[in-house]
Tab-separated table of C-alpha atoms and ligand atoms in Angstrom:
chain	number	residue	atom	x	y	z
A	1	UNK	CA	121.556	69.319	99.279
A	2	UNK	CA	119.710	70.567	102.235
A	3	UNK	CA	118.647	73.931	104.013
A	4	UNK	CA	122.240	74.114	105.244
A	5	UNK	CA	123.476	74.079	102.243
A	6	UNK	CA	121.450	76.613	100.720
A	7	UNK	CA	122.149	79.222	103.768
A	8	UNK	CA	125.850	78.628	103.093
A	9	UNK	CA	125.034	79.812	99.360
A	10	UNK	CA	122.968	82.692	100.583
A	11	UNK	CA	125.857	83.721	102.828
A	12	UNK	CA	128.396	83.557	99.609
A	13	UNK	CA	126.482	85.267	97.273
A	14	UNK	CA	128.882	87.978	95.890
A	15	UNK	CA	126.084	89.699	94.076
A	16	UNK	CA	124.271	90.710	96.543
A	17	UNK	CA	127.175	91.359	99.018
A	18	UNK	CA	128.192	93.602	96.873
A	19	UNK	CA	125.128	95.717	97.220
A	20	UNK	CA	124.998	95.497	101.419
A	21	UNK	CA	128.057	93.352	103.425
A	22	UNK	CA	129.131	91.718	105.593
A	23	UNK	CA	125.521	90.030	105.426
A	24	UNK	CA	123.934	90.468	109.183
A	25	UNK	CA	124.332	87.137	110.870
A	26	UNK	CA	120.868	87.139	112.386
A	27	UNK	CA	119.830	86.716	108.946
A	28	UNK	CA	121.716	84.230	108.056
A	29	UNK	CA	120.000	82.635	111.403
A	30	UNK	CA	116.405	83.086	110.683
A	31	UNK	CA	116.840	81.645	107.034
A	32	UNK	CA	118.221	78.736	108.787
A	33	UNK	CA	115.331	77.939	111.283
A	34	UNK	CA	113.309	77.924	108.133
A	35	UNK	CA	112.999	74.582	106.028
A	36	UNK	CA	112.468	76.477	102.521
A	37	UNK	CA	110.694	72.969	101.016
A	38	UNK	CA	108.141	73.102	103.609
A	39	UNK	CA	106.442	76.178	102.082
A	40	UNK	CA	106.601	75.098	98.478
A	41	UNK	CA	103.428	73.067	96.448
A	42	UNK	CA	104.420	69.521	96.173
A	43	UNK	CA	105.225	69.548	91.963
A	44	UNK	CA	108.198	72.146	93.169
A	45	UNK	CA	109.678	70.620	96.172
A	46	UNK	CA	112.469	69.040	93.961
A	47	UNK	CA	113.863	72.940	93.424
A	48	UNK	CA	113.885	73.841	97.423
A	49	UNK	CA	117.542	73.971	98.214
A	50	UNK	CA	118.176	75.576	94.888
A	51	UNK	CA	119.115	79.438	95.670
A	52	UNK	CA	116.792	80.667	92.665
A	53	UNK	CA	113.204	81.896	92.486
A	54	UNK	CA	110.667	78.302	92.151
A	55	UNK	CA	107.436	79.270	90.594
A	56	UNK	CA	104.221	78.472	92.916
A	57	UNK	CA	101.806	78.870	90.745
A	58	UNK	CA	99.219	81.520	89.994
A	59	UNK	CA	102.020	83.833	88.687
A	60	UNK	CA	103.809	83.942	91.797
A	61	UNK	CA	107.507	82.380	93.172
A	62	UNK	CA	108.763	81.515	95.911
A	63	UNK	CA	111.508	84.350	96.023
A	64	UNK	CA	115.625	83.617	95.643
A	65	UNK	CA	116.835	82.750	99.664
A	66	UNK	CA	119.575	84.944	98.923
A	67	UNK	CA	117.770	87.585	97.682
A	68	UNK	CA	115.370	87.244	100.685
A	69	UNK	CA	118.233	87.376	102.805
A	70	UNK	CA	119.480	90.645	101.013
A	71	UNK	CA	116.599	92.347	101.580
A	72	UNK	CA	115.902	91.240	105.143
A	73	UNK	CA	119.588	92.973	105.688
A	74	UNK	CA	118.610	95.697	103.946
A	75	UNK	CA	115.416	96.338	105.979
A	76	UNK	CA	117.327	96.622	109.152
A	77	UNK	CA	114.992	93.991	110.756
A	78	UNK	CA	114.811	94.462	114.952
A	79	UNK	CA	112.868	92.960	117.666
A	80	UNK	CA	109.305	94.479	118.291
A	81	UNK	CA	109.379	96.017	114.838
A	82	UNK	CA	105.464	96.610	113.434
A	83	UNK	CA	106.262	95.365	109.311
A	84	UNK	CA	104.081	95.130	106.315
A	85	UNK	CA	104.732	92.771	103.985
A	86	UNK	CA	102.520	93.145	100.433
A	87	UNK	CA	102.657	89.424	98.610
A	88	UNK	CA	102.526	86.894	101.126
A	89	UNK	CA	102.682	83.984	98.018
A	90	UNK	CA	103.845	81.035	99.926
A	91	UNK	CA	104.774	81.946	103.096
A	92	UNK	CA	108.466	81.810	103.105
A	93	UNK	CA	109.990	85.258	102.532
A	94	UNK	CA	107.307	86.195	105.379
A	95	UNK	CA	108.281	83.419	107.815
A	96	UNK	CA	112.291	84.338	107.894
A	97	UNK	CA	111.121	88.141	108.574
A	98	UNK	CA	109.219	86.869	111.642
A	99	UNK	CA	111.589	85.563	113.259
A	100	UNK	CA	113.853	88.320	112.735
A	101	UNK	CA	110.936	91.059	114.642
A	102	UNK	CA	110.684	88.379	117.562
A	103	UNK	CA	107.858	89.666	119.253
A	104	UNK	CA	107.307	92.746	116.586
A	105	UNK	CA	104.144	92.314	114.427
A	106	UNK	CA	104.132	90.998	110.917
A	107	UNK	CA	100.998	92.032	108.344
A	108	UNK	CA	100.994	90.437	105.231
A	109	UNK	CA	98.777	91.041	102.179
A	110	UNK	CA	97.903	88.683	99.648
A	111	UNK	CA	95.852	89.635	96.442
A	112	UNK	CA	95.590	85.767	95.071
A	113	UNK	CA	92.904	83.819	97.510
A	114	UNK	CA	94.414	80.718	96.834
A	115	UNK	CA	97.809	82.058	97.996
A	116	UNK	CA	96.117	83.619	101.090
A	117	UNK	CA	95.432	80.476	101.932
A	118	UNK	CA	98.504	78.502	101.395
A	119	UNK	CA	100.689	81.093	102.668
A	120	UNK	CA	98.516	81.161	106.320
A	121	UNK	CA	98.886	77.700	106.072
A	122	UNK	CA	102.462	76.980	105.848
A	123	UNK	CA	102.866	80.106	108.333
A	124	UNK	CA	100.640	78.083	110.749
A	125	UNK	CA	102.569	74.384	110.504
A	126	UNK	CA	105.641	76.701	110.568
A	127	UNK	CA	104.982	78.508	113.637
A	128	UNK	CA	102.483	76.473	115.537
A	129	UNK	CA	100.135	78.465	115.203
A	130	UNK	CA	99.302	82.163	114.343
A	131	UNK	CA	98.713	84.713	116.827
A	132	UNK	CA	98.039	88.134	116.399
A	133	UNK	CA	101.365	88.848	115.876
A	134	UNK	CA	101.035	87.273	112.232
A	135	UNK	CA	97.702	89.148	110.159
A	136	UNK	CA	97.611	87.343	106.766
A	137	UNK	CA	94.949	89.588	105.060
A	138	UNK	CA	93.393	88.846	101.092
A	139	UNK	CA	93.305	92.143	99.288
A	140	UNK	CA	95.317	94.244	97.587
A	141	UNK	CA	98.292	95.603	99.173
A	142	UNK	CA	99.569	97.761	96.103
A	143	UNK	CA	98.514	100.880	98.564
A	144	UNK	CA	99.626	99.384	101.700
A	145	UNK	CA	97.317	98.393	104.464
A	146	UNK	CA	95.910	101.462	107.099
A	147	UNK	CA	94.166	99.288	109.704
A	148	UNK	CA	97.399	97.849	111.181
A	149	UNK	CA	99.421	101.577	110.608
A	150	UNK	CA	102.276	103.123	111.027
A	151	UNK	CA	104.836	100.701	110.678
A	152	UNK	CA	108.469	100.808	111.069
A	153	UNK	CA	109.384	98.958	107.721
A	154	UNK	CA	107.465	97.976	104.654
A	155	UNK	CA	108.796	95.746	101.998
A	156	UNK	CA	107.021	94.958	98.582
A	157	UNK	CA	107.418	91.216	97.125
A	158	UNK	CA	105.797	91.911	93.788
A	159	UNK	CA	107.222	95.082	91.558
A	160	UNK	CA	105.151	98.051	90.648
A	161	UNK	CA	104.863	99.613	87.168
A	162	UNK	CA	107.283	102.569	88.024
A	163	UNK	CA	105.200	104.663	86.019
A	164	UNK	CA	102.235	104.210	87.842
A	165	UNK	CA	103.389	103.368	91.050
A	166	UNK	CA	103.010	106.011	93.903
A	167	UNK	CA	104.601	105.726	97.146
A	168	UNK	CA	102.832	109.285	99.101
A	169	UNK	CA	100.154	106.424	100.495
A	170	UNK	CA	102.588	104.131	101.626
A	171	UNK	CA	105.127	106.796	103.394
A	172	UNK	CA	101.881	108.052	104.812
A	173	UNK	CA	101.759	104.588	106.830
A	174	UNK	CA	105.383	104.588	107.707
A	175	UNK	CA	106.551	105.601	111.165
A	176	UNK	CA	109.516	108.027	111.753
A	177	UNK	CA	112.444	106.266	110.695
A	178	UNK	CA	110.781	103.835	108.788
A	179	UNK	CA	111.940	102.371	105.570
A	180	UNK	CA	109.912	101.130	102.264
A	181	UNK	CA	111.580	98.668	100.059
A	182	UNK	CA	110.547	97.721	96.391
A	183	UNK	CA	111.890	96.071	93.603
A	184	UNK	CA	111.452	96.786	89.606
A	185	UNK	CA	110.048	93.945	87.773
A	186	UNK	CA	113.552	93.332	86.042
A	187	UNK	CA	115.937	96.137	87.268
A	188	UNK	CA	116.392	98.281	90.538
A	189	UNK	CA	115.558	97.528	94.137
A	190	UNK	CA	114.280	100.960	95.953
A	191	UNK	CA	115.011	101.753	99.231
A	192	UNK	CA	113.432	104.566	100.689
A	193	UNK	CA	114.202	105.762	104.403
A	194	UNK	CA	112.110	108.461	105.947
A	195	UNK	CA	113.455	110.852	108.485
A	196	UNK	CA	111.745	113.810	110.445
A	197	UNK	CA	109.594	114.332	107.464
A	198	UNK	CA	112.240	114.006	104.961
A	199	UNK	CA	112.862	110.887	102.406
A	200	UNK	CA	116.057	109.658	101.265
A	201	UNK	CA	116.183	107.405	98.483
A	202	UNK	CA	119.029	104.739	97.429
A	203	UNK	CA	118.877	102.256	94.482
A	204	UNK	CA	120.373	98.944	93.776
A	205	UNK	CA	120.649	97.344	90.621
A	206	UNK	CA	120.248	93.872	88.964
A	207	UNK	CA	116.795	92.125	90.965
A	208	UNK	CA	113.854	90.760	89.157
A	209	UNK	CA	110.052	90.209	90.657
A	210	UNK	CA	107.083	89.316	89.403
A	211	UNK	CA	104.615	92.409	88.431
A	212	UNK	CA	102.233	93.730	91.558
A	213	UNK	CA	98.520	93.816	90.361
A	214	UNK	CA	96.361	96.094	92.023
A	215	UNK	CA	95.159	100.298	91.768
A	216	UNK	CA	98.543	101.430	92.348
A	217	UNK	CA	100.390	99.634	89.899
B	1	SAH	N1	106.726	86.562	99.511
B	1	SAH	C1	106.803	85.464	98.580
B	1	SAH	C2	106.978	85.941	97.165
B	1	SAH	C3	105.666	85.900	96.473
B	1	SAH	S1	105.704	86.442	94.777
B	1	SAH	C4	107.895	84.509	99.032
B	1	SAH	O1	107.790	84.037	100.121
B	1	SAH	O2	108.832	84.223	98.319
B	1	SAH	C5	104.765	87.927	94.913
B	1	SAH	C6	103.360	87.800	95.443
B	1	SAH	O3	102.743	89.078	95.384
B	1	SAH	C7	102.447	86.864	94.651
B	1	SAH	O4	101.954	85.891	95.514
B	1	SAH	C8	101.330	87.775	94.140
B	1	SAH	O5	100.087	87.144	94.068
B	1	SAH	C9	101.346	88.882	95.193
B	1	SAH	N2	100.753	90.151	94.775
B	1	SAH	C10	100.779	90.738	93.559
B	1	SAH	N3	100.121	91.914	93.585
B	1	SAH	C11	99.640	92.076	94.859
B	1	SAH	C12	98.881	93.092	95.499
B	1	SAH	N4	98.470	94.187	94.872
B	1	SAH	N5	98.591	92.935	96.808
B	1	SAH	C13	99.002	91.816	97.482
B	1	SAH	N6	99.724	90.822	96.909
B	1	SAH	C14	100.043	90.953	95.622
């Protein structure tokens, strides 16, 4: 079992095809130019090529490939797209959106210092090095991040407590045509698209995420 063999699985997965198909094969491409075991601690490298979410430590995972793959689809991912990404974790889930933006700017917040650090690193063996078109920032991302503002897409890693959670600050930092993904902790995936003003909101069912800390949670 390989890389290869886990993009095959994240191509097959009926679950999520059911929710968004055929999967986009630039996807499919950017998983594959990333070796998943590189970006995991060294006690979890034995579940790499396994398609399910391996724990990292600190309360965070390494998210499901296919489930990173769904929601890279889902985010409509183009070259020279300006993305947020809140929960860095290891690296990984941030690494295959890169690619997919080409020369588009990634910012990704992490609340955990430790992660901040291991995710920058395995983003910097991964890529070579990090320009500005990678900002790995320590804070909390539960109310998005202004300085680097408006983006095109923003995509949540960790799920809010619905009841708390407020998105006004976050589609305040999206661009005009912009989209917000986030996921419940065990439940729905949000997608919210905003249009001349106006939001449109679709829902998918059956993901699970580890909780996001922070004020807007
Ligand atoms: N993107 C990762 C998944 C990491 S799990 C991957 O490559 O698979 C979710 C991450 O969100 C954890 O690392 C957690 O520490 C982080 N997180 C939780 N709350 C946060 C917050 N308010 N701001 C930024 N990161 C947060």
């Amino acid at each position: 079992m390989g890389n290869k063999q886990l993009v095959e699985a994240a191509a097959a997965d009926n679950i999520w095809l059911s929710m968004k198909s055929p999967r986009d094969k630039k996807v499919l491409d950017a998983l594959a130019k990333v070796d998943r075991i590189k970006f995991l601690p060294k006690v979890a490298k034995y579940h790499a090529y396994y398609d399910g979410p391996v724990s990292i430590g600190h309360d965070a995972t390494c998210s499901m490939p296919s489930l990173v793959a769904l929601m890279a689809d889902m985010l409509e991912l183009y070259d020279g797209a300006n993305v947020l990404e809140v929960g860095t974790g290891c690296g990984y889930h941030a690494a295959v959106v890169k690619h997919l933006i080409g020369k588009g700017k990634l910012t990704t917040v992490e609340i955990v210092p430790e992660l901040v650090k291991f995710g920058r690193q395995n983003l910097q063996k991964h890529f070579g090095s990090l320009d500005d078109k990678i900002e790995v920032i320590e804070g909390d991302g539960s109310e998005g991040y202004k300085q680097n503002a408006p983006y095109n897409r923003i995509y949540f890693t960790a799920a809010p407590n619905m009841d708390k959670f407020k998105t006004k600050c976050l589609l305040s930092q999206l661009s005009n045509n912009g989209i917000l993904l986030f996921p419940e902790h065990d439940g729905y995936l949000y997608l919210l698209k905003k249009s001349k003003g106006k939001v449109k909101e679709e829902q998918y069912w059956g993901v699970a995420f580890v909780p996001l800390k922070g004020k807007n949670s």
